[in-house]
Tab-separated table of C-alpha atoms in Angstrom:
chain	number	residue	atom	x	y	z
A	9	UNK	CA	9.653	0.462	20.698
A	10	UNK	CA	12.872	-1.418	20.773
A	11	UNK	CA	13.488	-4.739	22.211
A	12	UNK	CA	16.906	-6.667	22.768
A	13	UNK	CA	17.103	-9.684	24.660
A	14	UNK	CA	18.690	-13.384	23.945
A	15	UNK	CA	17.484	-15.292	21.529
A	16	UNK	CA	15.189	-19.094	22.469
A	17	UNK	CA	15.257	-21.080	19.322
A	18	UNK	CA	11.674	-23.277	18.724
A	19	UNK	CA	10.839	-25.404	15.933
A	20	UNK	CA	8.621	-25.851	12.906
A	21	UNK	CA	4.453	-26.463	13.835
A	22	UNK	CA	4.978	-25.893	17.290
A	23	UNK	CA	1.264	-25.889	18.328
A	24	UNK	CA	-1.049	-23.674	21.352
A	25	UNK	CA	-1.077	-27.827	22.976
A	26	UNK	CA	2.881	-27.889	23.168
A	27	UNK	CA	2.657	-23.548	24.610
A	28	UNK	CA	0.303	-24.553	26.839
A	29	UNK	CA	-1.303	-28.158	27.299
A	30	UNK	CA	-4.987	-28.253	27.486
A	31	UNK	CA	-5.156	-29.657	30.835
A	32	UNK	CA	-3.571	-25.883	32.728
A	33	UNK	CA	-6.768	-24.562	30.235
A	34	UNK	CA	-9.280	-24.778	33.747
A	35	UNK	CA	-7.687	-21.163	34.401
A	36	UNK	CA	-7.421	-18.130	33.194
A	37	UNK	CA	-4.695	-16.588	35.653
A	38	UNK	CA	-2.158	-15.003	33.746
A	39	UNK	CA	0.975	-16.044	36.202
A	40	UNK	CA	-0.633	-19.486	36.447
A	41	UNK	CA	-0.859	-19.493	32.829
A	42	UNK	CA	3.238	-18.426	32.525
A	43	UNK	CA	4.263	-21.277	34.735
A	44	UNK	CA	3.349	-23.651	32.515
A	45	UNK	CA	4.422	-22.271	29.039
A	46	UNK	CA	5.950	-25.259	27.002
A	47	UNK	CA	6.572	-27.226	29.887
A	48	UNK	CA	6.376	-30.163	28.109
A	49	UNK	CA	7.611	-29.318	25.059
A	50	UNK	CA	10.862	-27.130	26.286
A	51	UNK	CA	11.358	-27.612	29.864
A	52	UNK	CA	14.281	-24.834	29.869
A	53	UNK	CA	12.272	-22.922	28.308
A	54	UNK	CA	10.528	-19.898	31.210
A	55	UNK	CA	14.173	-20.533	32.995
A	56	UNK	CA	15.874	-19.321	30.091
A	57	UNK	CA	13.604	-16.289	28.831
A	58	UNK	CA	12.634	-15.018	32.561
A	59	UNK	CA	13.188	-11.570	32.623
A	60	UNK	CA	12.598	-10.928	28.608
A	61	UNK	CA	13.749	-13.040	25.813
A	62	UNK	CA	13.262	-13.682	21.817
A	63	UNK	CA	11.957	-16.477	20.548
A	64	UNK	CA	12.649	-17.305	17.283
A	65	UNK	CA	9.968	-20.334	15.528
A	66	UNK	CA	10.266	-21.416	12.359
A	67	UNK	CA	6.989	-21.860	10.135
A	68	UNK	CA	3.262	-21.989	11.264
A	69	UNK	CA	4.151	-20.853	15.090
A	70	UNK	CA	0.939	-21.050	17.312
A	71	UNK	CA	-0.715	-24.038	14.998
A	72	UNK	CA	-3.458	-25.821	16.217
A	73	UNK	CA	-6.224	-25.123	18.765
A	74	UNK	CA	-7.642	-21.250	18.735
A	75	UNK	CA	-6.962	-20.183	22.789
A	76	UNK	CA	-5.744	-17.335	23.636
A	77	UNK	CA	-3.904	-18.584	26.888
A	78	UNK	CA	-0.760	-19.314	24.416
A	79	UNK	CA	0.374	-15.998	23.704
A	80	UNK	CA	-0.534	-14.739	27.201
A	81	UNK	CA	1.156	-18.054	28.699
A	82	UNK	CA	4.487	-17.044	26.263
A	83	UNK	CA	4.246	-12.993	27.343
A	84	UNK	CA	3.892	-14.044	30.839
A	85	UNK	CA	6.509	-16.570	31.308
A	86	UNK	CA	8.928	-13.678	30.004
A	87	UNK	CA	9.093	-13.658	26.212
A	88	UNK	CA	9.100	-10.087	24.816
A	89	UNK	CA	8.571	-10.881	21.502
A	90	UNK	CA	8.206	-13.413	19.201
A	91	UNK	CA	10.056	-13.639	15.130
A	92	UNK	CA	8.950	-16.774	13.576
A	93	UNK	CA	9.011	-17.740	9.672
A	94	UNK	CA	4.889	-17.600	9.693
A	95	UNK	CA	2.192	-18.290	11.830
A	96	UNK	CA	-0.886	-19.929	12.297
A	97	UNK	CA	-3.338	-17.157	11.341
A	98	UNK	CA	-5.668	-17.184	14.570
A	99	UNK	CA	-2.625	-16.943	16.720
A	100	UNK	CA	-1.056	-14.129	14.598
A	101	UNK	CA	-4.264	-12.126	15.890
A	102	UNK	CA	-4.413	-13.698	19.714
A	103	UNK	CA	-1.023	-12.397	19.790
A	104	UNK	CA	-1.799	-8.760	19.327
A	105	UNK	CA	-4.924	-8.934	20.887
A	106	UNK	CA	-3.260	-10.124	24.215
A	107	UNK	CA	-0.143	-7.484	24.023
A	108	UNK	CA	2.479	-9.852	23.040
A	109	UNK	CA	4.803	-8.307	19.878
A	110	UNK	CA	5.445	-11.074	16.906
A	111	UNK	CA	7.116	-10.681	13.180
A	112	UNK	CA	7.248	-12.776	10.418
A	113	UNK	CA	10.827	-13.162	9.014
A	114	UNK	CA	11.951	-16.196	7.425
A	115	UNK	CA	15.582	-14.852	7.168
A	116	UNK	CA	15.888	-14.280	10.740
A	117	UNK	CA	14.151	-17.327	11.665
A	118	UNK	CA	16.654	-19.383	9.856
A	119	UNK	CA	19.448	-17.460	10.699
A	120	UNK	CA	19.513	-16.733	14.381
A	121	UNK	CA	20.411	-19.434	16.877
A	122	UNK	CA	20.317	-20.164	20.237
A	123	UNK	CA	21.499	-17.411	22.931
A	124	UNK	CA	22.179	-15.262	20.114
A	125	UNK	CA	22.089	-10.987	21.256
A	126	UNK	CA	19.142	-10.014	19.123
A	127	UNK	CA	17.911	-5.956	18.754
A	128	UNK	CA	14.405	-5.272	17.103
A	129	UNK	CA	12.917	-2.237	16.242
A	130	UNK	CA	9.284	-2.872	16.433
A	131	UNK	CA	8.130	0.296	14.239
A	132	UNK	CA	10.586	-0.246	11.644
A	133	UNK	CA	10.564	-4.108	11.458
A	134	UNK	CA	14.520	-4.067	11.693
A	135	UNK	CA	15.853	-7.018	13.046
A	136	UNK	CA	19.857	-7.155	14.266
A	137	UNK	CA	21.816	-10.363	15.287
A	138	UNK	CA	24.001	-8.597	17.403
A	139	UNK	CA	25.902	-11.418	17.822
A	140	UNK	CA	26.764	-12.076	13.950
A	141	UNK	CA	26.184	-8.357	13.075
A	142	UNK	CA	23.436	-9.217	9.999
A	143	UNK	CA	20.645	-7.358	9.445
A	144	UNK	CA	17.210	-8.530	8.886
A	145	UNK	CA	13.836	-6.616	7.410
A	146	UNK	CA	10.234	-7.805	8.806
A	147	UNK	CA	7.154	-6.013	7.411
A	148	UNK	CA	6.842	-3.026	10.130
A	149	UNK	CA	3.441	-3.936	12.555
A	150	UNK	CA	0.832	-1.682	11.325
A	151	UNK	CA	-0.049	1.616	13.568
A	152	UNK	CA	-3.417	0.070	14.287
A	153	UNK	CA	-1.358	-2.603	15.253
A	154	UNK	CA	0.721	-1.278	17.346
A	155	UNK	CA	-1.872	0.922	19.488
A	156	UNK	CA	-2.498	-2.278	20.809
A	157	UNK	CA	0.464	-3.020	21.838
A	158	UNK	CA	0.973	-0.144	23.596
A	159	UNK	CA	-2.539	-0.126	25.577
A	160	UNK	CA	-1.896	-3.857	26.247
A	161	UNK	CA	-4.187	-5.642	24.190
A	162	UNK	CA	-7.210	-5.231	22.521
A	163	UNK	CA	-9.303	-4.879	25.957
A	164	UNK	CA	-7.000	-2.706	27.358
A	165	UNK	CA	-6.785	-0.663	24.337
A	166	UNK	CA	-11.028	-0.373	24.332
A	167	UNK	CA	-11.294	0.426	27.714
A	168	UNK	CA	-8.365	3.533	26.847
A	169	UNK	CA	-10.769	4.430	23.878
A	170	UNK	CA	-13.763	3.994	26.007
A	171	UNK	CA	-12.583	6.711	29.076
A	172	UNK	CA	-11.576	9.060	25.883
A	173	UNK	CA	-14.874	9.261	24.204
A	174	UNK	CA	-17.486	8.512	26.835
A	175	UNK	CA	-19.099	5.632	24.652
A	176	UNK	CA	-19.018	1.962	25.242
């Protein structure tokens, strides 16, 4: 799978409370969820990655509080995949778990900037700023991994193994 979209530039620590504050947590509508991704903490933020973007985070993205409405809020508001220096272990698994892509790169994260053309190859891990032509290497998502991804999440992805073999 290969993404390219702009590139949205977020911070260090940004925490699930800034992606989506507690108080839109009475719901678990996916578009109602999107609406409201970092509205407080980037206001520009679901105008500018409508349609597909790249966010970019620098270390421990998706600190905080464990709740899965982050990543869906991010996927749903329009981001198509997330490269951040690290991240906050529970959200590094929400994110898979809910269909939303994310690699760890510190190079990347530190070197691409706002509206910058971005290509990833999600099987490979290879990450190219289109814009200033340098190349980037995250560790490749694991096949496991990456069935996920492809089935949507993990509930998705049991209800496709479920159908296959017959067992729940």
């Amino acid at each position: 799978m290969k993404i390219s979209a702009h590139a949205y530039i977020l911070g260090d620590d940004v925490d699930t409370d800034a992606i989506i504050p507690a108080r839109f947590l009475n719901t678990s509508d996916p578009e109602e969820l999107g609406s409201h991704a970092l509205e407080d903490y980037a206001p520009d933020f679901r105008r500018s990655v409508r349609g597909g973007g790249i966010v970019v985070a620098g270390r421990n993205f998706g600190c905080g509080s464990s709740r899965e409405h982050a990543p869906v809020a991010l996927r749903v508001a329009g981001a198509s995949l997330i490269i951040a220096d690290s991240y906050a272990r529970i959200f590094y698994r929400n994110a898979f778990n809910t269909g939303l892509p994310i690699l760890e790169s510190p190079e990347a994260a530190r070197d691409i900037n706002m509206g910058d053309a971005v290509s990833v190859d999600i099987e490979t891990g290879e990450i190219v700023n289109e814009t200033t032509g340098k190349t980037f290497h995250a560790k490749p998502i694991p096949p496991f991994m990456r069935e996920l991804l492809d089935d949507g999440g993990l509930i998705p992805h049991l209800k496709k193994k479920e159908k296959k073999t017959g067992k729940s």
